[in-house]
Short mmCIF file of C-alpha atoms in Angstrom, two decimals:
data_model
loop_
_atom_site.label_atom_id
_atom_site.label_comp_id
_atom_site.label_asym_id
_atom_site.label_seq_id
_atom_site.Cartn_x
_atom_site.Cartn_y
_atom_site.Cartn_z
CA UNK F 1 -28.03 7.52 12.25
CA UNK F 2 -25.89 7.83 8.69
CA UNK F 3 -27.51 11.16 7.26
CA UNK F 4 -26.39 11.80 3.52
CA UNK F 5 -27.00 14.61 1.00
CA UNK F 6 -30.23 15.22 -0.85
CA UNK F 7 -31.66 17.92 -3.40
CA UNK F 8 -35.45 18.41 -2.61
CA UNK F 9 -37.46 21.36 -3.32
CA UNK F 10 -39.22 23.42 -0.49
CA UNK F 11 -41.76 26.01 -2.31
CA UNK F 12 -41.70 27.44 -5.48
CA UNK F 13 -38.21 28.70 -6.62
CA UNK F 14 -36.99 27.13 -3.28
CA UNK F 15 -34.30 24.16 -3.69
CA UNK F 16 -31.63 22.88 -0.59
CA UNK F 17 -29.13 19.98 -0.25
CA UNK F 18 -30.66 18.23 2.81
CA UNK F 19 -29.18 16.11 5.08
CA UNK F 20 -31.44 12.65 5.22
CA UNK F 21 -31.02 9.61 6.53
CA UNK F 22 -28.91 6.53 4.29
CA UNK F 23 -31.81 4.52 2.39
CA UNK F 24 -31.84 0.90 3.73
CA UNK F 25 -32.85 -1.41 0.73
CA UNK F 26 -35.90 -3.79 1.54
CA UNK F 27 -35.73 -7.51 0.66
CA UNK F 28 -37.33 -6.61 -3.17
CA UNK F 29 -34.99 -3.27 -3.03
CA UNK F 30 -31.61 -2.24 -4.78
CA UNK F 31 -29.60 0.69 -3.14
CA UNK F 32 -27.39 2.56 -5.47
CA UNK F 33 -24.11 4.68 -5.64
CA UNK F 34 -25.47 7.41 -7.74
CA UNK F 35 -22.39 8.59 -10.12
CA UNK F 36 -23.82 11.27 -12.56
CA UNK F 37 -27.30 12.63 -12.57
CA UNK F 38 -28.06 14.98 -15.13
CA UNK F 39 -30.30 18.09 -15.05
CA UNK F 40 -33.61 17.85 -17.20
CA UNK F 41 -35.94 20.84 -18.00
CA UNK F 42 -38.85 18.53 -15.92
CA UNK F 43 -36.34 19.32 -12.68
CA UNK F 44 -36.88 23.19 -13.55
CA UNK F 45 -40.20 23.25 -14.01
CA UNK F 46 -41.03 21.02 -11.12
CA UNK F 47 -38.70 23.89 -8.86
CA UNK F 48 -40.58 26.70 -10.57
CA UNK F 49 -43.98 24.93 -9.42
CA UNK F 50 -42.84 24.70 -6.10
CA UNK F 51 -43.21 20.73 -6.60
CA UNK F 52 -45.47 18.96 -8.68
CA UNK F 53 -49.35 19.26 -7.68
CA UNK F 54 -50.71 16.81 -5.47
CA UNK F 55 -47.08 15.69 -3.90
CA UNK F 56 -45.91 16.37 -0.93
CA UNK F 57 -43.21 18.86 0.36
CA UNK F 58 -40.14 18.64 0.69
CA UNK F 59 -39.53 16.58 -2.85
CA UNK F 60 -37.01 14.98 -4.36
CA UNK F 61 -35.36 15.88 -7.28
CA UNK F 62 -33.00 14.15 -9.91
CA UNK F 63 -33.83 11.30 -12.40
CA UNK F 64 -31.32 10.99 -15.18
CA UNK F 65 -28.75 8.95 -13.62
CA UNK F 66 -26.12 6.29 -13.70
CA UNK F 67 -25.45 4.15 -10.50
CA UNK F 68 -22.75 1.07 -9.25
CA UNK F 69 -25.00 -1.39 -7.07
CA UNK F 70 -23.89 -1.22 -3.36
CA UNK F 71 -26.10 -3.46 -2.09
CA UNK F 72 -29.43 -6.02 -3.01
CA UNK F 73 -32.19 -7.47 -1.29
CA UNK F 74 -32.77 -10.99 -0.34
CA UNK F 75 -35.33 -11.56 -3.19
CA UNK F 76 -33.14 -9.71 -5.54
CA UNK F 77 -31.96 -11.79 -8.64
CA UNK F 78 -29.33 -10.96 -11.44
CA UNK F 79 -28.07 -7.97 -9.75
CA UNK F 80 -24.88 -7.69 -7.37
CA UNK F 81 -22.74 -5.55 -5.82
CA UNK F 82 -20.23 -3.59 -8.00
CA UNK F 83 -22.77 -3.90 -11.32
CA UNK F 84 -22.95 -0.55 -13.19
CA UNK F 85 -26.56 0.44 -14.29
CA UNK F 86 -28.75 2.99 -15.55
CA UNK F 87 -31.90 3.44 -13.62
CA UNK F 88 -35.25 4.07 -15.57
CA UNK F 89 -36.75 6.25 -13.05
CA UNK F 90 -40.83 5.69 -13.56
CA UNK F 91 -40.97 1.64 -13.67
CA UNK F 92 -42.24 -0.49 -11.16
CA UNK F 93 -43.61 2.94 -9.30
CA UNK F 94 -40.71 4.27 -8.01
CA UNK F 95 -41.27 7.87 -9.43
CA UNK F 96 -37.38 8.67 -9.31
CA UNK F 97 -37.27 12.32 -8.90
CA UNK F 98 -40.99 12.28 -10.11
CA UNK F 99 -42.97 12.91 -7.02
CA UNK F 100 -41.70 9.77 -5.64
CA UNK F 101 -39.99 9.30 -1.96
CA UNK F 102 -36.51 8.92 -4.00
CA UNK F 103 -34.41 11.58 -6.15
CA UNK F 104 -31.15 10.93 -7.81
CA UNK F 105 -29.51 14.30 -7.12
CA UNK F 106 -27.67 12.09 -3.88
CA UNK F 107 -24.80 9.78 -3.07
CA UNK F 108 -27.14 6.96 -2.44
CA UNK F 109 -30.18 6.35 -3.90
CA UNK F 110 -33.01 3.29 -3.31
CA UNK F 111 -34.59 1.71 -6.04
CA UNK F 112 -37.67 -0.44 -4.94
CA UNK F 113 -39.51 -3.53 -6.60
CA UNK F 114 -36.42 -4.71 -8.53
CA UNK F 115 -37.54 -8.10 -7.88
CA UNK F 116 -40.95 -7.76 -8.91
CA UNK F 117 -39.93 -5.43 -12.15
CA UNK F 118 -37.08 -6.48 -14.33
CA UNK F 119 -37.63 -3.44 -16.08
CA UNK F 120 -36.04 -1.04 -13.86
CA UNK F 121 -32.25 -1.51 -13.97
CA UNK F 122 -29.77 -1.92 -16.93
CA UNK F 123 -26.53 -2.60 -16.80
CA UNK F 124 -24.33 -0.36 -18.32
CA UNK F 125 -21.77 -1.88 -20.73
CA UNK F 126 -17.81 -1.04 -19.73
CA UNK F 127 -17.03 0.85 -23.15
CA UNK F 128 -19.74 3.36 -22.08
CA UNK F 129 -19.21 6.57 -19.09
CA UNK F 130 -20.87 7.11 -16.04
CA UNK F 131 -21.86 10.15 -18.46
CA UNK F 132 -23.05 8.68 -21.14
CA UNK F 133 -25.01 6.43 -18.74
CA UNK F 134 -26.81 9.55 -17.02
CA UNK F 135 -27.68 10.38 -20.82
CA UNK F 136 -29.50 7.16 -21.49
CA UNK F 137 -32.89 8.42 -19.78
CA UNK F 138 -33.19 11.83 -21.84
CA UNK F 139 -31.98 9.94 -24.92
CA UNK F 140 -34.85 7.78 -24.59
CA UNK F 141 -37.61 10.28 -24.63
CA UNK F 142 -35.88 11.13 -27.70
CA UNK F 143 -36.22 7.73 -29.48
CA UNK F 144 -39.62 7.75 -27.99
CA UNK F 145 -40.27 11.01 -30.18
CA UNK F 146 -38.89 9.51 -32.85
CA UNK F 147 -40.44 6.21 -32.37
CA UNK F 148 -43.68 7.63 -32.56
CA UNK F 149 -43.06 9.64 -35.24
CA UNK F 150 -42.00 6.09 -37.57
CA UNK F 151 -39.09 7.62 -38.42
CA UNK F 152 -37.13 6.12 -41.50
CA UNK F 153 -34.18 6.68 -43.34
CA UNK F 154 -34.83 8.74 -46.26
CA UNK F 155 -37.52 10.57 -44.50
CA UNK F 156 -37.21 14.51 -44.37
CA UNK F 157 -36.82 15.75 -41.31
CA UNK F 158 -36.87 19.08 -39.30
CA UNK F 159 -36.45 19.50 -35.54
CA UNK F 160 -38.13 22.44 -33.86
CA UNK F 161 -35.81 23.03 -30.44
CA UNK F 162 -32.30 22.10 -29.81
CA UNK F 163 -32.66 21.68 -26.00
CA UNK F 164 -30.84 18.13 -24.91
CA UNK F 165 -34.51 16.41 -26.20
CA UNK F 166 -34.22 18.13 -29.46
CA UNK F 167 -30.77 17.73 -30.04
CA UNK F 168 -31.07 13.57 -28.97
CA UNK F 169 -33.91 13.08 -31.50
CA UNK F 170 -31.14 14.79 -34.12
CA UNK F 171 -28.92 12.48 -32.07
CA UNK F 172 -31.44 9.11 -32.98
CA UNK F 173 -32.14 10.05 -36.65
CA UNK F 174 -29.01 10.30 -37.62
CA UNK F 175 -28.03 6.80 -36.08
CA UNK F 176 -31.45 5.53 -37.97
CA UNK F 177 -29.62 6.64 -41.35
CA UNK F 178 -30.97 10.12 -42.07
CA UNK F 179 -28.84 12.31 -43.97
CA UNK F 180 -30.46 15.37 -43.88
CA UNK F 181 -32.06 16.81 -40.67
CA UNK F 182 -33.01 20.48 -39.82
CA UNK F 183 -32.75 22.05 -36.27
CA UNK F 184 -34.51 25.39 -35.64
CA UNK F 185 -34.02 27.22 -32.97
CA UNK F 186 -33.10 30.78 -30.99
CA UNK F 187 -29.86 29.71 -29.67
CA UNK F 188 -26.71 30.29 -31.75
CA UNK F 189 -24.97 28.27 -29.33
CA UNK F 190 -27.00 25.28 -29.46
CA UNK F 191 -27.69 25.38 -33.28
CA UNK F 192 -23.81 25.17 -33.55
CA UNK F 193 -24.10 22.24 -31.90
CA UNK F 194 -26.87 20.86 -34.21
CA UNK F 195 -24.08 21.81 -36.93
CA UNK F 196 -21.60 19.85 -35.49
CA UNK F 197 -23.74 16.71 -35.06
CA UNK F 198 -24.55 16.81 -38.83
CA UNK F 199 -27.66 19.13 -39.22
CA UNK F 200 -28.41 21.91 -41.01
CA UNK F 201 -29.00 24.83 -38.33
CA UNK F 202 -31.59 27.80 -38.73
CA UNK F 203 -32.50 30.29 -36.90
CA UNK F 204 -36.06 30.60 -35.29
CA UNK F 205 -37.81 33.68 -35.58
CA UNK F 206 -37.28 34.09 -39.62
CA UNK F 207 -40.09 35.38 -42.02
CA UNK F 208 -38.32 33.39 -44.51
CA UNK F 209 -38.73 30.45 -42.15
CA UNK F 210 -40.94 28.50 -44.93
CA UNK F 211 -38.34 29.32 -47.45
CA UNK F 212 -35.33 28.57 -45.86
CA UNK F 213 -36.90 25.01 -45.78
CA UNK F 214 -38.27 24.71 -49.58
CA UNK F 215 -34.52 25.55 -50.10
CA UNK F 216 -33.75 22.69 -47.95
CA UNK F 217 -35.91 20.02 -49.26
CA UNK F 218 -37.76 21.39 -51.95
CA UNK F 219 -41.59 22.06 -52.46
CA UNK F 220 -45.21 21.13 -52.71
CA UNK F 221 -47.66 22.92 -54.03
CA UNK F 222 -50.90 21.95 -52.31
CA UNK F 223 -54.31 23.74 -52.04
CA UNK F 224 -52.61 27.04 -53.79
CA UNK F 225 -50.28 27.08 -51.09
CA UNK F 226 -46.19 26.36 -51.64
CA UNK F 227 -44.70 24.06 -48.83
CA UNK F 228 -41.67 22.46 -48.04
CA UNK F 229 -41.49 19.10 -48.88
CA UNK F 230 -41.21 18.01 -44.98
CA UNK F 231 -42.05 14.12 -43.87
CA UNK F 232 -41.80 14.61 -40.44
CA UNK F 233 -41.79 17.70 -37.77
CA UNK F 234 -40.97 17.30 -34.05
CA UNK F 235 -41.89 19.46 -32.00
CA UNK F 236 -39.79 20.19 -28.75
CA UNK F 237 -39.96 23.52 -27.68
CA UNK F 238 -42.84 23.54 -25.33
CA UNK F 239 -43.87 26.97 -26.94
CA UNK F 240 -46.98 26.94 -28.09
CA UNK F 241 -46.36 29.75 -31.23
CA UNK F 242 -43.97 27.02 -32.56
CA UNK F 243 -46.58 24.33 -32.39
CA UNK F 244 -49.23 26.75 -34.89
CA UNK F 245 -45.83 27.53 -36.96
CA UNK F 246 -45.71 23.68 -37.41
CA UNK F 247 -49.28 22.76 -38.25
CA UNK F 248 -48.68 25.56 -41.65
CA UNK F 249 -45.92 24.31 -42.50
CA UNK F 250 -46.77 20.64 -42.43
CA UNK F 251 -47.29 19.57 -46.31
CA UNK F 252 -50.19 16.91 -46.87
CA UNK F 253 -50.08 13.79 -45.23
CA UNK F 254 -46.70 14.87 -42.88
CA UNK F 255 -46.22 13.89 -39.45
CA UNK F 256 -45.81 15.77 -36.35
CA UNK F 257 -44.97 14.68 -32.91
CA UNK F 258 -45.38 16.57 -29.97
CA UNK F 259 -42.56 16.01 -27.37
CA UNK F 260 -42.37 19.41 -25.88
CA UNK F 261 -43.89 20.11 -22.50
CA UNK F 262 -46.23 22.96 -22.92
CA UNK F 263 -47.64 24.69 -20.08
CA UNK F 264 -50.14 26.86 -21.57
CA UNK F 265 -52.57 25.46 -24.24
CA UNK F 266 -51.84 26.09 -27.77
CA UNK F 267 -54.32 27.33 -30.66
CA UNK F 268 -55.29 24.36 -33.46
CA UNK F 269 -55.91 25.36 -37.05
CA UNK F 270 -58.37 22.42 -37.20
CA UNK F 271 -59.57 22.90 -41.57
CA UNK F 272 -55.37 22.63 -41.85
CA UNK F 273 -55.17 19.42 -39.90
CA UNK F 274 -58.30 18.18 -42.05
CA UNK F 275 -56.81 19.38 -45.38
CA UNK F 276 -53.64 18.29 -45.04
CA UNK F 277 -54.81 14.87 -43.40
CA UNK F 278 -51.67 16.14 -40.65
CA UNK F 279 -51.32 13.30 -38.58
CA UNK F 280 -50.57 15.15 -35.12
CA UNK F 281 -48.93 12.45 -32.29
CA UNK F 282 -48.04 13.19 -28.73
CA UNK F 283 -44.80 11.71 -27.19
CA UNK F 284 -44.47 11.05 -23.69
CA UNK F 285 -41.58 9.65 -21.40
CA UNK F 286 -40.10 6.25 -23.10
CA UNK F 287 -42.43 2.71 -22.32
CA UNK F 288 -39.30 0.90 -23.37
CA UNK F 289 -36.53 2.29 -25.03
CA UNK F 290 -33.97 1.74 -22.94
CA UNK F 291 -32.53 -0.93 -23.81
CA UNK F 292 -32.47 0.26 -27.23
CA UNK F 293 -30.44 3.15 -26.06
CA UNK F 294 -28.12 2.09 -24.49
CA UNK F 295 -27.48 -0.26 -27.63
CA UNK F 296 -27.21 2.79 -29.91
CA UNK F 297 -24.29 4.10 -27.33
CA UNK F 298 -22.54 1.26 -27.60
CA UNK F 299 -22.55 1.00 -31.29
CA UNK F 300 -20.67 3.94 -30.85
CA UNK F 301 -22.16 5.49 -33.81
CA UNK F 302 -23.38 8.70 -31.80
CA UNK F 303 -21.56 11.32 -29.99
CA UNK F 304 -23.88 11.74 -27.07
CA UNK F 305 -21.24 13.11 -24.64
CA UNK F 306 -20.82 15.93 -26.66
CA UNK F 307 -24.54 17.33 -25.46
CA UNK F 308 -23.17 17.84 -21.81
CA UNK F 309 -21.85 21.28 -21.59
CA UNK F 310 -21.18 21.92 -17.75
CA UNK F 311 -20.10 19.54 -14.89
CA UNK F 312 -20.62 20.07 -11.48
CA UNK F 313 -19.97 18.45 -8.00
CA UNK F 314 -22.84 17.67 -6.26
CA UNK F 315 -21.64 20.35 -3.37
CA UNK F 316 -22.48 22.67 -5.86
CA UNK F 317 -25.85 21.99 -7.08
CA UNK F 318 -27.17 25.48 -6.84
CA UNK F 319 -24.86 26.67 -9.43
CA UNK F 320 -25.42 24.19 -11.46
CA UNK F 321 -29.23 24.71 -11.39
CA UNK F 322 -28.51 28.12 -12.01
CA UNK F 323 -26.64 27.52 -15.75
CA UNK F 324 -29.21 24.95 -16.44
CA UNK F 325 -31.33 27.08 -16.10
CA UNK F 326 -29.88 29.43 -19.07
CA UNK F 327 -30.80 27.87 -22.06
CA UNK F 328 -28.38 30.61 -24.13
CA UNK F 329 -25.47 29.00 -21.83
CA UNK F 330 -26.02 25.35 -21.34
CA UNK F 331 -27.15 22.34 -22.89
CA UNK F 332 -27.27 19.08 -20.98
CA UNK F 333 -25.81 20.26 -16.84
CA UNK F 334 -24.15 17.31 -15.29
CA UNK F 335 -23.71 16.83 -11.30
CA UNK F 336 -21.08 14.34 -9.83
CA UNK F 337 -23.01 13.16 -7.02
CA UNK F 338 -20.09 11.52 -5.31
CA UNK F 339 -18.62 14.86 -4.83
#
């Protein structure tokens, strides 16, 4: 029996490159050379659970990936050996990485239903990297955000988080055509990122917070209060301080989208939502954005590579895991899964 390498978590804080047996693709399936794989904040928190509730144990880890087709199933159409693809991990049930029998963080990898679910691999045009291809998954939670935020050109924008999420919605609005874009966060090192992808950077934690941003795009007087003259806040920290810091500084009639995975609830200041007639959205995961993605990267209109800060071989996941884990160190953590 072929075994092959596989990242699966154990218990809480407990990850280990197993040795598992080589997938064998099914007459519906498609098995994969996984190239790049990229490390999400989901794969932390899913470690730091100990695996998400309700799965079993030992589970797979890895979802943002780009893959060359080894080989296809009988009933398989459109797809053949040698095609380069992006895999969207949760369509037709698969779960990639998700709780599902499959992770990405491996050579090989099996992707079922692919003749029942056109909707599960892309191909992956030739200008475009086996990076940038790994980047297509997190880039569309971001155009998700974004998406459900109805976000325009000309509309004021300010980012809240400049994780690989916050930094791809930055990465999506200013492909849409917005000139002027704010990114808060804690990181110096990430907000000079957000300055060199064409935002204005400021640092979380100010008093002067709400006047930093009147500065930016001017002000609003409404209800006695003076408010910066924000269209649309996103919301991608996870923290749930940040969310409250949102809803007051939302002017009337703004939008905020939610697209930061908070594990604790947060407090609602329900008489400002009603005043302000806030319209408060949740973003989850992408329904269909990928092809829209990986449209965007080809344009080649958006620097997405420059988001991946570290690059690792697959031999050396635990490292890697460890500087993903440092959000003061890393951004987006690459693994070469063919190495």
């Amino acid at each position: 029996m072929v075994e092959l390498p596989l990242v699966r978590i154990h218990a809480p804080g407990q990850l280990s490159l197993d040795a598992v047996a080589a997938p064998e693709p099914g007459p519906d399936d498609v098995l994969v050379a996984v190239q790049q794989c990229g490390i999400c904040g989901s794969d932390l928190g899913y470690t730091a659970m100990g695996g998400l509730p309700g799965y079993p144990l030992p589970m797979p880890l890895g979802h943002e990936l780009a893959a060359v087709v080894e080989r296809v199933g009988s009933r398989v159409q459109g797809f053949a050996p040698g095609d380069r693809v992006v895999v969207n991990p949760t369509a037709g049930g698969n779960a990639i990485g998700n709780g599902g029998a499959e992770g990405g963080f491996a050579p090989l990898l099996l992707v079922r239903g692919v003749s029942r679910d056109n909707g599960i691999l892309f191909r992956l045009p030739d200008s475009l990297s086996d990076e940038e291809g790994a980047l297509v998954e997190p880039l569309s939670v971001a155009m998700h955000a974004t998406n459900r935020s109805e976000l325009s050109a000309g509309d004021k924008l300010v980012i809240f988080g400049a994780g690989p999420i916050g930094l791809g919605v930055l990465l999506v609005a200013r492909y849409l055509g917005l000139d002027h874009c704010v990114v808060v966060d804690r990181s110096e090192r990430r907000l000079a990122l957000a300055r060199a992808l064409g935002a204005t950077a400021v640092p979380a934690g100010d008093d002067g917070l709400a006047a930093r941003l009147c500065a930016e795009f001017g002000s609003v007087q409404y209800l006695g209060q003076t408010l910066p003259d924000i269209d649309v806040l996103i919301e991608a920290t996870g923290v749930g301080a940040v969310f409250e810091q949102c809803v007051q500084l939302a002017r009337f009639r703004s939008r905020l989208t939610v697209v930061g995975v908070h594990k604790a609830p947060a407090q609602i200041d329900l008489l400002s939502v009603l005043a302000r007639e806030l319209r408060i959205s949740g973003s989850m995961a992408y329904p269909d954005e990928f092809p829209a993605v990986i449209d965007m990267l080809a344009s080649g209109r958006v620097n997405a590579s420059a988001l991946i800060s570290h690059r690792f071989p697959l031999s050396a996941f635990e490292q890697a895991f460890a500087v993903a884990s440092n959000p003061n160190e890393a951004v987006k953590v690459m693994v070469d899964c063919q190495r």
